[in-house]
Amino acid sequence: MKPFGYVAAKDSGHAVALLAEYGKGAKVLAGGTDLLADLKNSPHPPPDVMVDISRAADLKGIALTDAGLRIGALTTHTEIVDSPLIADTLPALAEAAVVIGAVQTRNLGTIGGNLMTCVPSMDSGPTLLALDAQVTILGPSGRRTIPLSELFVGPRRTSLGFAELLVEIVIPKKNVGKPSAFQKFGLRKGQALALVNAAAGFWGGDGVFAEPAIALGAVAPTVIRAPKAEAWLAGRPISEEAMAEAGRIAATEAKPITDFRASAEYRLDLIAVLVKRALAGAHARVTPNQKDLAS
Amino acid sequence: MNVTLTVNGELRSASVPPETTLLVLLREHFMLTGAKTGCDIGDCGACTVIVDGKAVNACLMLAAQADGRTVVTIEGLATREGLHPLQQVFEETGALQCGFCGPGVIMTAKALLDENPSPSTQEIRTALAGNLCRCTGYVKMIDGVHEAAKMLQSTETPALAAPQQR
Amino acid sequence: MAEDLLERAPDVLEKPRAAPVETLRRADEGLRLPAVAPPTTLPLEPPLVPQVGEQTRAVGLRAQRPDSRYHGLGLTRYIDDIALPGMLYAKIKRAGISSARIKRIDVSKAEAMPGVQAVLLGREIPLNLFGTSIVDQPLLVDEIVRHAGDGVAAVAAVTEQIAQAAIDAIEVEYEPLPGVYDPLEALQPDSPKVHGGDTNIYFKKLIRRGDVEKGFAQSYRVYENRYTTPGIEHAPMEPFTSIADWDANGRLTVYASIGRITLARVDLSKTLRIPISRVRVIGTIVGGNFGGKNEIRHEPVLALLSKKAGRPVKGRFTRVEEFIASTIRHPMIMDYKTGVTKEGKILARQIRMVLDGGAYCSFSETTLGKASILAPGPYAIENIHVEGCVVYTNKTTSGSMRGFGAPQVCFAYESQMDEIARDLGIDPIELRMKNFFREGSMSATGQVLHSVKVIESLQNAARKFGWEVRS
């Protein structure tokens, strides 16, 4: 690797101060699984200073708060997989975390880092997007909270401003416990990028698709929602045919590309199948009165 | 910059440039060459070591990030009393052919067995997904992990298990 | 100080000094291997390995790799685990363009960089060409770049990082030339010629037996199919790595994970123009070969860098270089024409194949030969015509890889056997049984075969994979 400077941040506030101090030459280092791999083969100049946030304890942790389920940006994928709280409330998050990279990368890589790469194929994105996750951003002028959808701007581009740091992800209280599921298809089962991934969730206690949400990855410049499929599904009686049709509609809302991993046509087919499976997975988690119990 | 960490039970320090990875620290500064440089970008798992109980790619962690932590490498598994059951079983079952991926596979398997003493075949497969092998194939490795799990459970002080008489 | 010493009581050695265990342990700090043999020792020779000079029954015995204990302990010294005192690190600048003429190359910035000890260009290499049959591959390109992985300059520096920075600082100006990337296009008369001349074909093979036209005329049906296979990288877990040490007496020692040491010595001696007696190659434990480590790659370059710098030089390929600058399995295009009787007996088989050789020859001659010989498959066929050629393209060089062309043709002929079986409505295993070689059968090249076990093998296999109970 090319030479760079290094400074360890004690906590999120310190990290933001360091980012402000070093300006454009600074780069945030969390788990490092994407950043260091990129830096090794990069033809571009290295950052002047690497602001290592991996020791900032306030960025870690999974907890239920008044606002909802809070996940610290520095929480590793393994911590999400192992969390009893997530297994209880939103197992779809663990489904997405457990297919990221391999054990070794899951032990290092963080959910915040995964979101901040802003690659369309990220596995953390669809479930969080389907659950209307909010992200909290800390900057020199304080904290602000925006919907996750507003964080994503384009491939490898987020809306974060100068010296800002993603500190936590919050799944709003109304969606904690919402039956949901995540599906991924890669060329291998482990250590592979998604050709397509999808998440879906809905309340189904009354036998109809209530508040359906569908999100797709690797089929557009960023992770996207499938509003037409959601609208079509809303209020319909739950059936396998409806799930399949929602998958077909979702495919019309995506703009996948052809690359060396798969063709656009293949990805369109995958969307239909994965959305159907994600809906079926969510349905398997439906129990009576779930929504009332959650709120 | 100075880094100090516990490696295989000993406190070690080195002065390294910030861009030094844990892998380079171990191999070039501590002369612990058991962890290998295969792809250097976290795909192949040949550099796997255990940091604070978790298997990680040493090529994707800066030495600075390992400061103050506890690292176990393949060199830290055998004790004066004998081989670690994984080492013994992998040797006996021929799970190590060219052997280049071996240290990484064994460290990943050790981290797995430390957390999950009797993993299912699927759990072993999932754990080893990040360790690529081109010669041996994975069947003997998976069998070996099962076998080692049994050995570890059947001995009183597993880590100190003496090699069995053959 | 000196007085101090003089006044001290003499330190007489009264009994043999035994170092305390802690001191011994210090000798290999970090390693927790027994410094003093514990009551239960750790024998380094596994028990199931036949020892030198010992006559053992081999068949039916479970054998153990002699080196597997070291592998498991992490103590095996692969080439990258070796470091010599004062060793430098080398990097090679890759062209990154697949067909071009080098107009200008400026290494002055690299040479001026602190820590850079030697820079090497192709013209400094005594014989800048190597190859196992056709000697056509430059170690570092001087003028014409024939594929993106061609090296154009090399640097040795005190760290890998400085070597890479120096490589990045080398300026090369290219004049792009037309290239050819498809083996069928490469056959066209008007295609760009990778090595000049009037053709891209550099080896041909023809095998004839009987009269295929007569066979086709007698056939109930004739099948014509095209099969293609892609290039495949060996991807050994251990990247190419070598250390070259040119000593003051003009002797060269190369440590390398090369499978063919004698060939490496010959090539080093030829390219460096030094007597072979001055070249020593130490083969290290190989971390995966699969045919990819059969010939020299960057060793003469490392040797000359070592000579220039007066220090040992290590070079290690990155994973990217493994893919672009090593060799791969030959991509092949195979046209199979097979005539059969109504019962499925093959009367004639005509095969035309084109091997994509990439930019240089490497082991193409061997590969084409073996692919052609094996192309008709393990079937007794009276009339055979095999015609093959290998062509240059501006792509990664194809070389030796397990089977030397055999897996590619096997994919083709077995695929066609399945298509024939499906079309004739014959069980695919039965179709093969009808046509297999038998004791005393003659191959396309006239070899009379003995100990033919292919029928029994397939019968056994079919039983084991449950062919009878297929749905």
XYZ file of C-alpha atoms in Angstrom, chain A residues 3-289:
287
model
C 2.039 5.543 2.535
C -0.681 7.274 4.529
C -0.989 8.838 7.961
C -3.032 7.380 10.760
C -4.935 8.650 13.725
C -7.284 6.738 15.994
C -10.519 8.405 17.093
C -11.615 7.881 20.696
C -15.296 8.401 19.959
C -17.605 9.784 17.297
C -17.134 13.401 18.398
C -13.384 13.018 18.243
C -13.675 11.420 14.822
C -15.681 14.348 13.458
C -13.170 16.809 14.951
C -10.348 14.885 13.268
C -12.209 14.802 9.969
C -12.757 18.552 10.181
C -9.121 19.099 11.076
C -7.679 17.084 8.199
C -10.344 17.986 5.661
C -10.353 16.428 2.229
C -7.209 14.428 2.852
C -8.886 12.381 5.575
C -10.601 9.071 5.089
C -12.676 7.139 7.610
C -11.469 3.646 8.408
C -13.982 1.346 10.095
C -13.774 -2.381 9.381
C -11.446 -1.743 6.462
C -12.559 -4.743 4.424
C -13.516 -2.612 1.423
C -11.285 0.387 1.982
C -7.987 -1.451 2.439
C -8.681 -3.861 -0.429
C -9.406 -0.852 -2.661
C -6.333 1.061 -1.536
C -4.018 -1.833 -2.331
C -4.833 -1.800 -6.026
C -5.764 1.835 -6.411
C -3.912 3.969 -8.953
C -5.069 7.087 -7.069
C -3.090 8.907 -4.381
C -3.697 7.522 -0.890
C -5.456 9.572 1.817
C -3.225 11.885 3.858
C -4.584 10.503 7.040
C -6.709 7.538 7.929
C -9.122 8.342 10.737
C -9.577 5.000 12.428
C -12.958 4.895 14.140
C -12.764 1.189 14.966
C -12.130 1.969 18.640
C -15.019 4.415 19.061
C -17.199 2.474 21.499
C -20.160 4.875 21.191
C -20.550 3.798 17.567
C -21.197 0.201 18.553
C -24.163 -1.625 19.949
C -27.656 -2.819 19.172
C -30.502 -1.620 21.393
C -34.222 -0.879 21.468
C -34.796 2.817 22.130
C -37.843 5.069 22.086
C -37.188 5.789 18.437
C -36.892 2.153 17.446
C -34.136 -0.378 16.927
C -30.780 1.402 17.021
C -27.739 -0.185 15.420
C -24.422 1.592 15.878
C -22.661 2.165 12.574
C -19.614 0.268 13.790
C -21.562 -2.898 14.601
C -19.951 -5.779 12.718
C -21.932 -8.122 10.523
C -21.081 -10.956 12.921
C -22.505 -8.966 15.851
C -25.735 -8.539 13.898
C -25.845 -12.259 13.075
C -25.246 -13.153 16.731
C -27.617 -10.585 18.262
C -30.560 -12.176 20.134
C -32.413 -8.852 19.888
C -32.209 -8.857 16.096
C -33.093 -12.545 15.942
C -36.206 -11.668 17.971
C -37.327 -8.510 16.280
C -35.940 -8.405 12.735
C -34.331 -11.677 11.672
C -34.206 -10.401 8.076
C -31.334 -8.139 9.131
C -29.370 -11.182 10.236
C -30.288 -12.965 6.991
C -28.661 -10.137 5.094
C -25.621 -9.901 7.363
C -24.808 -13.602 7.266
C -24.336 -13.677 3.484
C -21.887 -10.791 3.359
C -18.370 -11.926 2.376
C -17.082 -14.732 4.564
C -16.637 -15.245 8.296
C -13.344 -13.357 8.302
C -14.780 -10.309 6.557
C -17.974 -10.395 8.629
C -15.848 -10.265 11.774
C -14.192 -7.053 10.571
C -16.745 -5.393 8.292
C -19.380 -3.079 9.754
C -22.952 -2.244 8.804
C -22.089 1.440 8.562
C -19.118 0.687 6.361
C -21.275 -1.457 4.100
C -23.809 1.365 3.678
C -21.087 3.972 3.157
C -19.482 2.032 0.286
C -22.766 2.779 -1.473
C -22.215 0.031 -4.015
C -25.521 -1.140 -5.546
C -24.853 -4.755 -4.573
C -24.465 -4.118 -0.826
C -26.341 -6.704 1.198
C -27.148 -4.444 4.157
C -29.142 -2.014 2.030
C -32.364 -3.690 0.878
C -33.657 -4.860 4.265
C -32.941 -1.529 5.921
C -34.485 0.368 3.021
C -37.598 -1.819 3.068
C -37.977 -1.111 6.777
C -37.749 2.680 6.238
C -34.529 2.911 8.231
C -33.271 6.317 9.269
C -29.605 7.169 9.550
C -28.073 9.586 12.007
C -25.189 11.656 10.787
C -22.829 13.568 13.013
C -21.019 16.590 11.639
C -19.233 19.712 12.801
C -22.608 21.446 13.183
C -24.293 18.670 15.082
C -26.494 15.660 14.452
C -29.027 15.213 11.717
C -31.274 12.321 10.845
C -32.319 11.466 7.309
C -34.085 8.529 5.682
C -31.622 5.918 4.436
C -32.904 6.487 0.898
C -31.462 10.000 1.043
C -28.023 8.720 1.995
C -27.639 6.931 -1.336
C -26.814 9.261 -4.211
C -25.180 7.016 -6.804
C -22.651 4.222 -7.146
C -20.028 4.859 -4.443
C -21.559 8.271 -3.716
C -23.409 9.244 -0.544
C -24.961 12.530 0.540
C -22.551 12.927 3.465
C -21.029 16.389 3.644
C -17.735 17.764 4.891
C -16.394 16.024 7.996
C -19.640 14.129 8.511
C -19.806 10.650 9.938
C -22.540 8.042 9.821
C -23.095 7.139 13.461
C -26.180 4.981 13.687
C -29.020 3.342 11.853
C -32.488 3.369 13.398
C -35.346 1.190 12.287
C -38.461 3.144 13.269
C -40.513 1.694 16.066
C -43.527 1.111 13.801
C -41.502 -1.368 11.753
C -39.726 -3.216 14.558
C -41.125 -6.712 14.473
C -42.518 -6.354 10.961
C -42.367 -9.737 9.241
C -39.695 -9.432 6.603
C -37.121 -11.509 4.771
C -34.007 -11.081 2.680
C -32.893 -13.019 -0.392
C -29.602 -12.971 -2.259
C -28.322 -14.685 -5.335
C -24.587 -14.781 -6.043
C -22.346 -16.979 -8.152
C -21.246 -18.776 -4.990
C -23.058 -19.136 -1.693
C -20.158 -17.622 0.223
C -17.728 -14.825 -0.553
C -19.681 -13.558 -3.537
C -21.284 -10.297 -4.537
C -25.024 -10.320 -5.135
C -26.114 -10.575 -8.744
C -29.426 -9.445 -7.303
C -30.647 -9.168 -3.741
C -34.074 -8.317 -2.427
C -35.897 -7.704 0.813
C -39.603 -7.624 1.491
C -41.805 -7.083 4.491
C -45.499 -6.656 5.296
C -47.971 -7.023 8.126
C -50.114 -10.006 7.303
C -52.129 -10.690 10.428
C -55.425 -9.931 8.695
C -54.748 -12.190 5.718
C -53.943 -9.287 3.432
C -50.675 -7.592 2.488
C -50.664 -4.572 4.794
C -47.973 -1.888 4.379
C -45.962 -4.007 1.951
C -42.388 -2.911 1.314
C -40.003 -4.255 -1.319
C -36.380 -3.219 -1.879
C -33.885 -4.377 -4.484
C -30.117 -4.328 -4.746
C -27.644 -4.606 -7.646
C -30.280 -3.659 -10.227
C -29.948 0.144 -10.313
C -27.280 2.754 -9.498
C -28.243 2.466 -5.819
C -30.394 0.157 -3.733
C -34.014 0.992 -4.610
C -37.595 0.458 -3.472
C -40.188 -1.031 -5.816
C -43.161 1.337 -5.241
C -45.345 -0.007 -8.055
C -45.122 -3.561 -6.787
C -45.804 -2.332 -3.272
C -48.869 -0.369 -4.395
C -50.201 -3.323 -6.368
C -49.764 -5.601 -3.388
C -51.259 -3.317 -0.727
C -54.527 -4.653 0.612
C -54.604 -7.784 -1.543
C -55.309 -11.153 0.051
C -52.097 -13.063 0.690
C -51.450 -15.689 -1.981
C -48.517 -17.209 -3.811
C -49.843 -15.865 -7.102
C -49.869 -12.332 -5.721
C -46.285 -12.762 -4.522
C -45.223 -13.929 -7.984
C -47.030 -11.059 -9.670
C -45.428 -8.554 -7.290
C -42.054 -10.034 -8.323
C -42.866 -9.506 -11.988
C -43.948 -5.919 -11.356
C -40.826 -5.241 -9.301
C -38.726 -6.398 -12.253
C -40.264 -3.638 -14.388
C -39.103 -1.035 -11.875
C -35.422 -1.984 -12.041
C -32.751 -1.049 -14.543
C -30.117 -3.737 -14.193
C -26.949 -3.692 -16.250
C -25.130 -6.440 -18.101
C -21.640 -7.066 -16.788
C -19.226 -9.977 -16.515
C -21.224 -11.453 -13.635
C -24.620 -11.615 -15.304
C -26.744 -10.193 -18.093
C -29.502 -7.672 -17.521
C -32.093 -10.229 -18.709
C -30.859 -12.766 -16.184
C -31.012 -10.178 -13.429
C -34.599 -9.281 -14.369
C -35.569 -12.926 -14.026
C -33.784 -13.091 -10.697
C -35.690 -10.072 -9.373
C -39.034 -11.770 -9.994
C -37.900 -14.944 -8.267
C -36.145 -13.301 -5.314
C -39.003 -10.888 -4.580
C -41.437 -13.796 -4.575
C -39.170 -15.732 -2.221
C -38.630 -12.737 0.049
C -42.390 -12.200 0.308
C -42.867 -15.885 1.057
C -40.104 -15.677 3.668
C -41.797 -12.703 5.281
C -45.136 -14.496 5.194
C -43.638 -17.398 7.109
C -42.927 -14.932 9.921
C -46.498 -13.608 10.078
C -48.390 -14.335 13.293
C -51.818 -13.040 14.389
C -51.981 -9.647 16.125
